[in-house]
PDB file of C-alpha atoms in Angstrom:
ATOM      1  CA  MET Z 234     -17.596  12.092  40.296  1.00 50.00           C
ATOM      2  CA  THR Z 235     -18.006  15.056  38.083  1.00 49.00           C
ATOM      3  CA  ASP Z 236     -21.567  16.618  36.967  1.00 46.00           C
ATOM      4  CA  VAL Z 237     -21.423  19.191  34.045  1.00 45.00           C
ATOM      5  CA  ALA Z 238     -24.288  21.529  34.077  1.00 47.00           C
ATOM      6  CA  PRO Z 239     -22.938  23.404  31.211  1.00 74.00           C
ATOM      7  CA  LEU Z 240     -23.200  19.925  29.079  1.00 78.00           C
ATOM      8  CA  PRO Z 241     -26.764  18.472  27.610  1.00 76.00           C
ATOM      9  CA  ARG Z 242     -29.043  16.962  29.645  1.00 85.00           C
ATOM     10  CA  GLY Z 243     -28.551  13.627  31.048  1.00 93.00           C
ATOM     11  CA  VAL Z 244     -24.463  14.147  30.838  1.00 96.00           C
ATOM     12  CA  THR Z 245     -22.223  12.944  33.236  1.00 96.00           C
ATOM     13  CA  VAL Z 246     -18.078  13.000  33.839  1.00 97.00           C
ATOM     14  CA  LEU Z 247     -16.360  10.174  35.626  1.00 97.00           C
ATOM     15  CA  GLU Z 248     -13.330  11.852  36.600  1.00 97.00           C
ATOM     16  CA  ARG Z 249     -10.881   9.045  36.815  1.00 96.00           C
ATOM     17  CA  GLY Z 250      -7.287   9.841  37.305  1.00 89.00           C
ATOM     18  CA  TRP Z 251      -4.466   9.493  35.263  1.00 91.00           C
ATOM     19  CA  LEU Z 252      -4.053   5.440  35.292  1.00 95.00           C
ATOM     20  CA  SER Z 253      -7.799   5.373  33.754  1.00 97.00           C
ATOM     21  CA  SER Z 254      -8.799   8.323  31.471  1.00 98.00           C
ATOM     22  CA  ASN Z 255     -11.807   9.851  32.415  1.00 98.00           C
ATOM     23  CA  ASN Z 256     -15.721   8.317  31.106  1.00 98.00           C
ATOM     24  CA  VAL Z 257     -18.514  10.591  29.735  1.00 98.00           C
ATOM     25  CA  VAL Z 258     -21.299   8.914  30.229  1.00 98.00           C
ATOM     26  CA  PHE Z 259     -24.730   9.696  28.406  1.00 98.00           C
ATOM     27  CA  THR Z 260     -27.987   8.458  30.127  1.00 98.00           C
ATOM     28  CA  THR Z 261     -30.442  10.101  28.007  1.00 97.00           C
ATOM     29  CA  GLY Z 262     -31.005   9.601  24.251  1.00 97.00           C
ATOM     30  CA  VAL Z 263     -28.255   7.636  23.142  1.00 98.00           C
ATOM     31  CA  THR Z 264     -26.939   6.378  26.124  1.00 98.00           C
ATOM     32  CA  SER Z 265     -22.983   6.460  25.162  1.00 98.00           C
ATOM     33  CA  VAL Z 266     -19.980   6.270  27.181  1.00 98.00           C
ATOM     34  CA  VAL Z 267     -16.853   7.864  25.841  1.00 98.00           C
ATOM     35  CA  ASP Z 268     -13.144   5.975  26.423  1.00 98.00           C
ATOM     36  CA  THR Z 269     -13.250   3.400  29.282  1.00 98.00           C
ATOM     37  CA  GLY Z 270      -9.936   3.622  31.231  1.00 98.00           C
ATOM     38  CA  TYR Z 271      -7.999   0.850  31.970  1.00 98.00           C
ATOM     39  CA  PHE Z 272      -8.189  -2.585  32.341  1.00 96.00           C
ATOM     40  CA  THR Z 273      -7.376  -3.066  35.661  1.00 95.00           C
ATOM     41  CA  HIS Z 274     -10.478  -0.845  36.473  1.00 97.00           C
ATOM     42  CA  SER Z 275     -12.462  -2.394  34.058  1.00 98.00           C
ATOM     43  CA  ALA Z 276     -14.761  -3.561  36.800  1.00 98.00           C
ATOM     44  CA  GLN Z 277     -14.438  -0.215  38.403  1.00 97.00           C
ATOM     45  CA  THR Z 278     -16.076   1.270  35.378  1.00 98.00           C
ATOM     46  CA  LEU Z 279     -18.532  -1.461  34.303  1.00 98.00           C
ATOM     47  CA  ALA Z 280     -19.690  -0.355  38.206  1.00 98.00           C
ATOM     48  CA  LEU Z 281     -19.744   2.953  37.721  1.00 98.00           C
ATOM     49  CA  VAL Z 282     -21.535   2.799  34.052  1.00 98.00           C
ATOM     50  CA  GLN Z 283     -24.355   0.685  35.665  1.00 98.00           C
ATOM     51  CA  ARG Z 284     -24.649   2.970  38.280  1.00 98.00           C
ATOM     52  CA  GLU Z 285     -25.146   5.960  35.951  1.00 98.00           C
ATOM     53  CA  LEU Z 286     -27.480   4.146  33.306  1.00 98.00           C
ATOM     54  CA  ALA Z 287     -29.432   3.078  36.575  1.00 97.00           C
ATOM     55  CA  GLY Z 288     -30.885  -0.558  34.250  1.00 96.00           C
ATOM     56  CA  ASN Z 289     -30.882   1.198  31.519  1.00 97.00           C
ATOM     57  CA  ALA Z 290     -29.025  -0.803  28.536  1.00 98.00           C
ATOM     58  CA  LEU Z 291     -25.291   0.908  27.152  1.00 98.00           C
ATOM     59  CA  GLN Z 292     -26.147   1.383  23.377  1.00 98.00           C
ATOM     60  CA  SER Z 293     -22.781   3.202  22.390  1.00 98.00           C
ATOM     61  CA  ILE Z 294     -18.808   3.064  23.483  1.00 99.00           C
ATOM     62  CA  VAL Z 295     -16.728   5.841  21.466  1.00 98.00           C
ATOM     63  CA  ASN Z 296     -12.963   5.995  21.992  1.00 98.00           C
ATOM     64  CA  THR Z 297     -11.247   9.004  21.275  1.00 98.00           C
ATOM     65  CA  HIS Z 298      -8.326   7.059  20.781  1.00 98.00           C
ATOM     66  CA  LEU Z 299      -6.744   3.917  21.427  1.00 98.00           C
ATOM     67  CA  HIS Z 300      -4.126   3.983  23.872  1.00 98.00           C
ATOM     68  CA  SER Z 301      -4.357   1.268  26.829  1.00 97.00           C
ATOM     69  CA  ASP Z 302      -6.047   4.023  30.009  1.00 98.00           C
ATOM     70  CA  HIS Z 303      -8.356   5.006  27.074  1.00 98.00           C
ATOM     71  CA  CYS Z 304     -10.234   1.777  25.877  1.00 98.00           C
ATOM     72  CA  GLY Z 305      -9.195  -0.819  28.201  1.00 98.00           C
ATOM     73  CA  GLY Z 306     -12.853  -1.140  29.628  1.00 98.00           C
ATOM     74  CA  ASN Z 307     -14.126  -1.733  26.070  1.00 98.00           C
ATOM     75  CA  ALA Z 308     -14.409  -5.500  26.429  1.00 98.00           C
ATOM     76  CA  ALA Z 309     -15.829  -5.277  29.671  1.00 98.00           C
ATOM     77  CA  LEU Z 310     -18.646  -2.979  28.892  1.00 98.00           C
ATOM     78  CA  GLN Z 311     -18.943  -5.278  25.475  1.00 98.00           C
ATOM     79  CA  ALA Z 312     -19.712  -8.375  28.014  1.00 98.00           C
ATOM     80  CA  ALA Z 313     -22.260  -6.347  30.034  1.00 98.00           C
ATOM     81  CA  TYR Z 314     -23.715  -4.939  27.099  1.00 98.00           C
ATOM     82  CA  PRO Z 315     -23.590  -7.358  23.806  1.00 97.00           C
ATOM     83  CA  GLY Z 316     -26.130  -5.276  21.900  1.00 97.00           C
ATOM     84  CA  SER Z 317     -23.944  -1.922  22.245  1.00 98.00           C
ATOM     85  CA  ARG Z 318     -22.235  -0.593  19.511  1.00 98.00           C
ATOM     86  CA  LEU Z 319     -18.427   0.322  20.099  1.00 98.00           C
ATOM     87  CA  LEU Z 320     -16.879   3.234  17.364  1.00 98.00           C
ATOM     88  CA  ILE Z 321     -13.192   4.456  17.113  1.00 98.00           C
ATOM     89  CA  PRO Z 322     -11.248   6.115  15.037  1.00 98.00           C
ATOM     90  CA  PRO Z 323     -10.473   4.546  11.744  1.00 97.00           C
ATOM     91  CA  GLY Z 324      -6.627   4.885  11.540  1.00 96.00           C
ATOM     92  CA  GLN Z 325      -6.249   1.390  13.357  1.00 96.00           C
ATOM     93  CA  ALA Z 326      -9.617  -0.662  12.448  1.00 98.00           C
ATOM     94  CA  ASP Z 327      -7.578  -2.683  10.833  1.00 98.00           C
ATOM     95  CA  ALA Z 328      -5.023  -2.899  13.738  1.00 98.00           C
ATOM     96  CA  VAL Z 329      -7.588  -3.893  15.908  1.00 98.00           C
ATOM     97  CA  ALA Z 330      -9.190  -7.002  13.678  1.00 98.00           C
ATOM     98  CA  ARG Z 331      -5.923  -8.248  13.500  1.00 98.00           C
ATOM     99  CA  TRP Z 332      -5.282  -7.597  17.235  1.00 98.00           C
ATOM    100  CA  ASP Z 333      -1.606  -6.058  16.401  1.00 98.00           C
ATOM    101  CA  GLU Z 334      -0.836  -5.431  19.886  1.00 97.00           C
ATOM    102  CA  ALA Z 335       2.372  -4.025  18.620  1.00 94.00           C
ATOM    103  CA  GLN Z 336       1.026  -1.602  16.023  1.00 95.00           C
ATOM    104  CA  LEU Z 337      -1.595  -0.559  18.820  1.00 97.00           C
ATOM    105  CA  SER Z 338       1.327   0.438  21.144  1.00 94.00           C
ATOM    106  CA  TYR Z 339       0.657  -2.141  23.969  1.00 96.00           C
ATOM    107  CA  THR Z 340       3.663  -3.789  23.501  1.00 93.00           C
ATOM    108  CA  GLU Z 341       5.496  -1.009  22.492  1.00 90.00           C
ATOM    109  CA  THR Z 342       4.942   1.097  26.080  1.00 92.00           C
ATOM    110  CA  GLY Z 343       4.663  -2.109  28.204  1.00 92.00           C
ATOM    111  CA  GLN Z 344       0.983  -1.646  28.801  1.00 95.00           C
ATOM    112  CA  SER Z 345      -1.781  -4.261  28.600  1.00 95.00           C
ATOM    113  CA  CYS Z 346      -5.592  -3.979  26.999  1.00 97.00           C
ATOM    114  CA  ALA Z 347      -8.306  -6.906  26.731  1.00 98.00           C
ATOM    115  CA  ARG Z 348      -9.035  -7.703  23.389  1.00 98.00           C
ATOM    116  CA  PHE Z 349     -12.093  -5.901  21.679  1.00 98.00           C
ATOM    117  CA  SER Z 350     -14.411  -5.808  18.514  1.00 98.00           C
ATOM    118  CA  PHE Z 351     -15.577  -2.627  17.127  1.00 98.00           C
ATOM    119  CA  ASP Z 352     -18.656  -1.975  15.130  1.00 98.00           C
ATOM    120  CA  GLY Z 353     -17.931   1.335  13.210  1.00 98.00           C
ATOM    121  CA  VAL Z 354     -15.499   4.042  12.739  1.00 98.00           C
ATOM    122  CA  LEU Z 355     -15.718   7.687  13.678  1.00 98.00           C
ATOM    123  CA  ARG Z 356     -14.692   9.645  10.325  1.00 98.00           C
ATOM    124  CA  PRO Z 357     -13.215  13.229  11.044  1.00 98.00           C
ATOM    125  CA  GLY Z 358     -16.029  15.277   9.380  1.00 98.00           C
ATOM    126  CA  ALA Z 359     -18.964  13.440  10.138  1.00 98.00           C
ATOM    127  CA  SER Z 360     -20.950  13.366  13.572  1.00 98.00           C
ATOM    128  CA  VAL Z 361     -22.348  10.708  16.063  1.00 98.00           C
ATOM    129  CA  LEU Z 362     -25.066  11.047  18.143  1.00 98.00           C
ATOM    130  CA  LEU Z 363     -24.920  10.558  21.870  1.00 98.00           C
ATOM    131  CA  GLY Z 364     -27.104  11.246  23.925  1.00 97.00           C
ATOM    132  CA  GLU Z 365     -29.847  13.742  22.915  1.00 96.00           C
ATOM    133  CA  SER Z 366     -27.041  15.853  21.001  1.00 95.00           C
ATOM    134  CA  HIS Z 367     -24.994  15.310  17.720  1.00 97.00           C
ATOM    135  CA  TRP Z 368     -20.892  15.183  17.969  1.00 98.00           C
ATOM    136  CA  GLU Z 369     -18.852  16.661  15.417  1.00 98.00           C
ATOM    137  CA  VAL Z 370     -15.403  14.503  14.478  1.00 98.00           C
ATOM    138  CA  HIS Z 371     -12.563  16.733  14.490  1.00 98.00           C
ATOM    139  CA  ALA Z 372      -9.020  15.170  13.905  1.00 98.00           C
ATOM    140  CA  ALA Z 373      -6.933  15.558  16.593  1.00 98.00           C
ATOM    141  CA  PRO Z 374      -3.067  14.232  15.394  1.00 98.00           C
ATOM    142  CA  GLY Z 375      -0.171  14.685  17.961  1.00 97.00           C
ATOM    143  CA  HIS Z 376      -0.472  12.910  21.289  1.00 97.00           C
ATOM    144  CA  ASP Z 377      -1.794   9.617  18.996  1.00 97.00           C
ATOM    145  CA  PRO Z 378      -1.663  10.160  14.717  1.00 97.00           C
ATOM    146  CA  HIS Z 379      -5.466   8.913  14.750  1.00 97.00           C
ATOM    147  CA  SER Z 380      -7.108  10.547  18.073  1.00 98.00           C
ATOM    148  CA  VAL Z 381     -10.184  12.424  17.275  1.00 98.00           C
ATOM    149  CA  ILE Z 382     -11.877  14.893  19.358  1.00 98.00           C
ATOM    150  CA  LEU Z 383     -16.030  15.620  19.745  1.00 98.00           C
ATOM    151  CA  PHE Z 384     -17.482  18.922  19.605  1.00 98.00           C
ATOM    152  CA  GLU Z 385     -21.083  19.696  20.206  1.00 96.00           C
ATOM    153  CA  PRO Z 386     -21.610  22.942  18.894  1.00 96.00           C
ATOM    154  CA  ASP Z 387     -24.990  24.151  20.233  1.00 94.00           C
ATOM    155  CA  GLU Z 388     -23.786  23.716  23.674  1.00 94.00           C
ATOM    156  CA  ARG Z 389     -20.088  24.441  23.006  1.00 95.00           C
ATOM    157  CA  ALA Z 390     -19.037  21.576  24.579  1.00 96.00           C
ATOM    158  CA  LEU Z 391     -15.566  19.437  23.607  1.00 97.00           C
ATOM    159  CA  ILE Z 392     -14.757  16.172  24.731  1.00 98.00           C
ATOM    160  CA  SER Z 393     -10.722  16.888  23.748  1.00 98.00           C
ATOM    161  CA  ALA Z 394      -9.091  13.643  24.881  1.00 98.00           C
ATOM    162  CA  ASP Z 395      -5.296  13.890  25.464  1.00 98.00           C
ATOM    163  CA  ALA Z 396      -5.040  17.136  23.012  1.00 98.00           C
ATOM    164  CA  LEU Z 397      -5.914  19.686  25.674  1.00 98.00           C
ATOM    165  CA  TRP Z 398      -5.870  19.307  29.400  1.00 98.00           C
ATOM    166  CA  GLU Z 399      -6.148  22.610  31.727  1.00 97.00           C
ATOM    167  CA  ASN Z 400      -2.267  22.026  32.091  1.00 96.00           C
ATOM    168  CA  GLY Z 401      -0.889  20.702  29.146  1.00 96.00           C
ATOM    169  CA  PHE Z 402      -1.344  17.337  26.834  1.00 98.00           C
ATOM    170  CA  GLY Z 403      -0.264  13.777  26.516  1.00 97.00           C
ATOM    171  CA  VAL Z 404       2.874  12.509  25.013  1.00 96.00           C
ATOM    172  CA  VAL Z 405       3.624  12.981  21.557  1.00 97.00           C
ATOM    173  CA  PHE Z 406       4.492   9.611  20.733  1.00 94.00           C
ATOM    174  CA  PRO Z 407       5.080   9.859  17.208  1.00 94.00           C
ATOM    175  CA  GLU Z 408       8.342  12.226  18.408  1.00 94.00           C
ATOM    176  CA  LEU Z 409       9.750   9.324  20.419  1.00 90.00           C
ATOM    177  CA  ASP Z 410      10.294   7.200  16.531  1.00 86.00           C
ATOM    178  CA  GLY Z 411      11.535  10.119  14.735  1.00 87.00           C
ATOM    179  CA  ALA Z 412       8.520  11.663  13.206  1.00 90.00           C
ATOM    180  CA  SER Z 413       7.373  14.784  13.353  1.00 91.00           C
ATOM    181  CA  ALA Z 414       4.620  15.456  15.186  1.00 96.00           C
ATOM    182  CA  PHE Z 415       5.373  18.786  17.440  1.00 98.00           C
ATOM    183  CA  ASP Z 416       3.729  20.680  14.320  1.00 97.00           C
ATOM    184  CA  GLU Z 417       0.616  18.061  14.486  1.00 98.00           C
ATOM    185  CA  VAL Z 418      -0.190  19.069  17.764  1.00 98.00           C
ATOM    186  CA  GLY Z 419      -0.002  22.975  17.425  1.00 98.00           C
ATOM    187  CA  ALA Z 420      -1.990  21.941  14.761  1.00 98.00           C
ATOM    188  CA  THR Z 421      -4.862  20.516  17.147  1.00 98.00           C
ATOM    189  CA  LEU Z 422      -4.657  23.262  19.380  1.00 98.00           C
ATOM    190  CA  ASP Z 423      -5.306  25.404  16.190  1.00 98.00           C
ATOM    191  CA  VAL Z 424      -8.531  23.556  15.497  1.00 98.00           C
ATOM    192  CA  ILE Z 425      -9.672  23.416  19.192  1.00 98.00           C
ATOM    193  CA  GLU Z 426      -8.807  27.638  19.009  1.00 98.00           C
ATOM    194  CA  ALA Z 427     -11.132  28.093  16.202  1.00 98.00           C
ATOM    195  CA  LEU Z 428     -13.994  25.669  17.731  1.00 98.00           C
ATOM    196  CA  ALA Z 429     -14.045  27.924  20.725  1.00 97.00           C
ATOM    197  CA  PRO Z 430     -15.329  25.449  22.971  1.00 97.00           C
ATOM    198  CA  ARG Z 431     -17.402  27.145  26.176  1.00 95.00           C
ATOM    199  CA  LEU Z 432     -16.085  23.937  27.952  1.00 96.00           C
ATOM    200  CA  VAL Z 433     -13.451  21.583  27.784  1.00 97.00           C
ATOM    201  CA  VAL Z 434     -13.952  17.309  29.512  1.00 97.00           C
ATOM    202  CA  PRO Z 435     -10.184  16.593  29.035  1.00 97.00           C
ATOM    203  CA  GLY Z 436      -9.464  12.733  28.780  1.00 98.00           C
ATOM    204  CA  HIS Z 437      -7.678  13.236  32.503  1.00 97.00           C
ATOM    205  CA  GLY Z 438      -8.005  16.237  35.131  1.00 96.00           C
ATOM    206  CA  SER Z 439     -11.230  17.671  35.861  1.00 94.00           C
ATOM    207  CA  PRO Z 440     -13.693  19.918  33.219  1.00 95.00           C
ATOM    208  CA  PHE Z 441     -12.664  23.249  33.130  1.00 96.00           C
ATOM    209  CA  ALA Z 442     -15.161  26.548  31.479  1.00 95.00           C
ATOM    210  CA  GLY Z 443     -15.646  29.812  30.422  1.00 94.00           C
ATOM    211  CA  ARG Z 444     -13.738  31.862  27.747  1.00 94.00           C
ATOM    212  CA  GLU Z 445     -10.651  32.866  29.789  1.00 96.00           C
ATOM    213  CA  LYS Z 446      -9.874  29.452  31.422  1.00 96.00           C
ATOM    214  CA  VAL Z 447      -9.798  27.763  28.164  1.00 97.00           C
ATOM    215  CA  GLY Z 448      -7.772  30.474  26.439  1.00 97.00           C
ATOM    216  CA  ALA Z 449      -5.213  29.947  29.595  1.00 98.00           C
ATOM    217  CA  ALA Z 450      -5.169  26.177  28.968  1.00 98.00           C
ATOM    218  CA  ILE Z 451      -4.486  26.852  25.570  1.00 98.00           C
ATOM    219  CA  ALA Z 452      -1.301  29.151  26.374  1.00 98.00           C
ATOM    220  CA  ARG Z 453      -0.277  26.904  28.391  1.00 98.00           C
ATOM    221  CA  ALA Z 454      -0.061  24.326  26.304  1.00 98.00           C
ATOM    222  CA  ARG Z 455       1.576  26.135  23.272  1.00 98.00           C
ATOM    223  CA  SER Z 456       4.253  27.562  25.766  1.00 98.00           C
ATOM    224  CA  ARG Z 457       5.143  23.554  27.022  1.00 98.00           C
ATOM    225  CA  LEU Z 458       4.956  22.373  23.258  1.00 98.00           C
ATOM    226  CA  ALA Z 459       7.405  26.036  22.814  1.00 98.00           C
ATOM    227  CA  ARG Z 460       9.438  24.138  25.515  1.00 98.00           C
ATOM    228  CA  PHE Z 461       9.674  20.621  23.865  1.00 98.00           C
ATOM    229  CA  VAL Z 462      10.646  22.115  20.213  1.00 97.00           C
ATOM    230  CA  ALA Z 463      13.557  23.954  21.984  1.00 97.00           C
ATOM    231  CA  ASN Z 464      14.647  20.690  23.764  1.00 96.00           C
ATOM    232  CA  PRO Z 465      13.012  17.426  22.046  1.00 95.00           C
ATOM    233  CA  SER Z 466      15.379  15.238  24.700  1.00 94.00           C
ATOM    234  CA  ARG Z 467      13.674  16.571  27.404  1.00 95.00           C
ATOM    235  CA  HIS Z 468      10.351  16.030  26.048  1.00 96.00           C
ATOM    236  CA  ALA Z 469      11.656  12.371  25.653  1.00 95.00           C
ATOM    237  CA  SER Z 470      12.751  12.257  29.257  1.00 95.00           C
ATOM    238  CA  HIS Z 471       9.139  13.788  30.304  1.00 95.00           C
ATOM    239  CA  ALA Z 472       7.676  10.783  28.265  1.00 95.00           C
ATOM    240  CA  MET Z 473       9.516   7.622  29.613  1.00 96.00           C
ATOM    241  CA  LYS Z 474       8.760   9.245  33.002  1.00 96.00           C
ATOM    242  CA  VAL Z 475       5.229   9.211  32.007  1.00 96.00           C
ATOM    243  CA  LEU Z 476       5.297   5.414  31.234  1.00 95.00           C
ATOM    244  CA  VAL Z 477       7.098   4.476  34.607  1.00 96.00           C
ATOM    245  CA  LYS Z 478       5.060   6.443  36.545  1.00 96.00           C
ATOM    246  CA  PHE Z 479       1.999   4.802  34.807  1.00 96.00           C
ATOM    247  CA  LYS Z 480       3.116   1.099  35.086  1.00 95.00           C
ATOM    248  CA  LEU Z 481       3.603   2.114  39.192  1.00 96.00           C
ATOM    249  CA  LEU Z 482       0.307   3.131  38.937  1.00 95.00           C
ATOM    250  CA  GLU Z 483      -0.951  -0.666  37.876  1.00 95.00           C
ATOM    251  CA  TRP Z 484       1.868  -1.981  40.336  1.00 96.00           C
ATOM    252  CA  GLN Z 485       1.862   0.172  43.062  1.00 96.00           C
ATOM    253  CA  ARG Z 486       4.691  -1.882  44.489  1.00 97.00           C
ATOM    254  CA  VAL Z 487       7.672  -3.202  42.687  1.00 97.00           C
ATOM    255  CA  GLU Z 488      11.316  -4.714  42.967  1.00 97.00           C
ATOM    256  CA  PHE Z 489      13.982  -1.942  41.306  1.00 97.00           C
ATOM    257  CA  GLU Z 490      15.203  -5.318  39.094  1.00 97.00           C
ATOM    258  CA  GLN Z 491      11.575  -6.161  37.830  1.00 97.00           C
ATOM    259  CA  LEU Z 492      11.450  -2.734  36.632  1.00 97.00           C
ATOM    260  CA  VAL Z 493      14.543  -2.739  34.937  1.00 96.00           C
ATOM    261  CA  ARG Z 494      13.480  -5.922  33.690  1.00 96.00           C
ATOM    262  CA  TRP Z 495      10.150  -4.561  31.854  1.00 96.00           C
ATOM    263  CA  ALA Z 496      11.870  -1.674  30.682  1.00 95.00           C
ATOM    264  CA  GLU Z 497      14.471  -3.708  28.967  1.00 94.00           C
ATOM    265  CA  GLY Z 498      11.290  -5.288  27.519  1.00 93.00           C
ATOM    266  CA  MET Z 499       9.987  -2.516  26.494  1.00 92.00           C
ATOM    267  CA  PRO Z 500      10.748  -0.968  23.054  1.00 90.00           C
ATOM    268  CA  TYR Z 501       9.877   2.434  23.310  1.00 89.00           C
ATOM    269  CA  MET Z 502      12.169   3.006  26.201  1.00 93.00           C
ATOM    270  CA  ARG Z 503      14.729   0.786  24.314  1.00 93.00           C
ATOM    271  CA  ARG Z 504      14.526   3.254  21.649  1.00 91.00           C
ATOM    272  CA  VAL Z 505      14.347   6.468  23.396  1.00 94.00           C
ATOM    273  CA  HIS Z 506      17.337   5.395  25.500  1.00 94.00           C
ATOM    274  CA  SER Z 507      19.164   4.626  22.295  1.00 93.00           C
ATOM    275  CA  ARG Z 508      18.255   7.560  20.614  1.00 91.00           C
ATOM    276  CA  PHE Z 509      18.630  10.497  22.945  1.00 91.00           C
ATOM    277  CA  PHE Z 510      20.611   9.165  26.317  1.00 91.00           C
ATOM    278  CA  GLY Z 511      22.529   6.062  25.044  1.00 83.00           C
ATOM    279  CA  ASP Z 512      25.857   7.166  26.891  1.00 81.00           C
ATOM    280  CA  ALA Z 513      24.374   5.760  29.847  1.00 84.00           C
ATOM    281  CA  PRO Z 514      23.401   2.428  30.156  1.00 92.00           C
ATOM    282  CA  LEU Z 515      19.788   1.796  30.574  1.00 94.00           C
ATOM    283  CA  ARG Z 516      19.959   0.393  33.747  1.00 95.00           C
ATOM    284  CA  ASP Z 517      21.553   3.574  35.179  1.00 95.00           C
ATOM    285  CA  TRP Z 518      19.516   5.790  33.253  1.00 95.00           C
ATOM    286  CA  LEU Z 519      16.454   3.815  34.642  1.00 95.00           C
ATOM    287  CA  ASP Z 520      17.722   4.612  37.890  1.00 95.00           C
ATOM    288  CA  GLU Z 521      18.436   8.299  37.228  1.00 94.00           C
ATOM    289  CA  MET Z 522      14.952   8.973  36.492  1.00 95.00           C
ATOM    290  CA  THR Z 523      13.070   7.198  39.279  1.00 95.00           C
ATOM    291  CA  ALA Z 524      15.697   8.936  41.778  1.00 95.00           C
ATOM    292  CA  GLU Z 525      14.112  11.842  39.950  1.00 96.00           C
ATOM    293  CA  LEU Z 526      10.395  10.888  39.951  1.00 96.00           C
ATOM    294  CA  THR Z 527      11.470  10.191  43.819  1.00 96.00           C
ATOM    295  CA  LYS Z 528      12.432  13.791  44.571  1.00 96.00           C
ATOM    296  CA  SER Z 529       9.314  15.274  43.202  1.00 95.00           C
ATOM    297  CA  GLY Z 530       7.364  13.372  44.890  1.00 96.00           C
ATOM    298  CA  ALA Z 531       5.494  11.517  42.489  1.00 95.00           C
ATOM    299  CA  LEU Z 532       7.364   8.026  43.117  1.00 96.00           C
ATOM    300  CA  GLY Z 533       8.559   6.826  46.706  1.00 97.00           C
ATOM    301  CA  ARG Z 534      11.819   4.185  47.132  1.00 95.00           C
ATOM    302  CA  GLU Z 535      13.021   2.115  50.256  1.00 95.00           C
ATOM    303  CA  GLY Z 536      16.172   0.363  49.134  1.00 93.00           C
ATOM    304  CA  SER Z 537      15.264  -2.122  46.302  1.00 95.00           C
ATOM    305  CA  ILE Z 538      11.842  -1.291  46.521  1.00 97.00           C
ATOM    306  CA  VAL Z 539      10.050   1.425  43.798  1.00 98.00           C
ATOM    307  CA  TYR Z 540       6.375   2.721  45.072  1.00 98.00           C
ATOM    308  CA  ASN Z 541       3.742   4.482  43.933  1.00 96.00           C
ATOM    309  CA  ILE Z 542       3.154   7.891  45.879  1.00 93.00           C
TER     310      ILE Z 542
END
């Protein structure tokens, strides 16, 4: 947990790691939580939020986007706080209402999310009352075409989700399906730069503050984006390694053959393999990926067992 003094009074950032997104908890005014982590951590998310609220009710749940690591705790929080209102970006409202797991990316990425309902949408150009402050809603496509970021203009505080981390940004998923989304990443960085935040609370990693740190983070993100634009297959390889690592964060240990079966059943993996790396059988490609992840220290392997580090 990180207490972020520069944020408005009554705001706490629960720094969660990479399987679950950070949670931003507002304990005064309109009690709220922004982003709720992955479903396997939902009990922990609930316990952490309950501790921060200290017996008070949760009034609002907000999702910056609907990737499984940002909304997997929604259902648990809704069950514990049935009077809370859940707000999501508008682009996937119909998919949530129908619970279309393919359109919501859960089937596509081989991930899971407990079903939840929603009460309203976060329209770019509007604002939402969280805690004691009104936060502007800004569209932030690129990583996810429907994502939003939240900006509090008095404190110049930004909840940037996966549009900007201190060392990069999230996988640009639309690019994996052939859509042109790298330009949208750049445009979102332009929006963030124009907002000139004093403090950034990213979706993953520690909050960071100050003109120099924020400017350096934007510069690193632009440099990373330029490398991906110059070599899209590099981005594709990175994306698949991220999905493998994410699954190992969930499983912790798995037989390599089970990992192969999971990859073969994951539409993103099949499409990316076919589009960028079709010369090698998928099994051999996955074996090469796990070897590279092991060499980098992200995973470990003993015989047929692949495990998280």
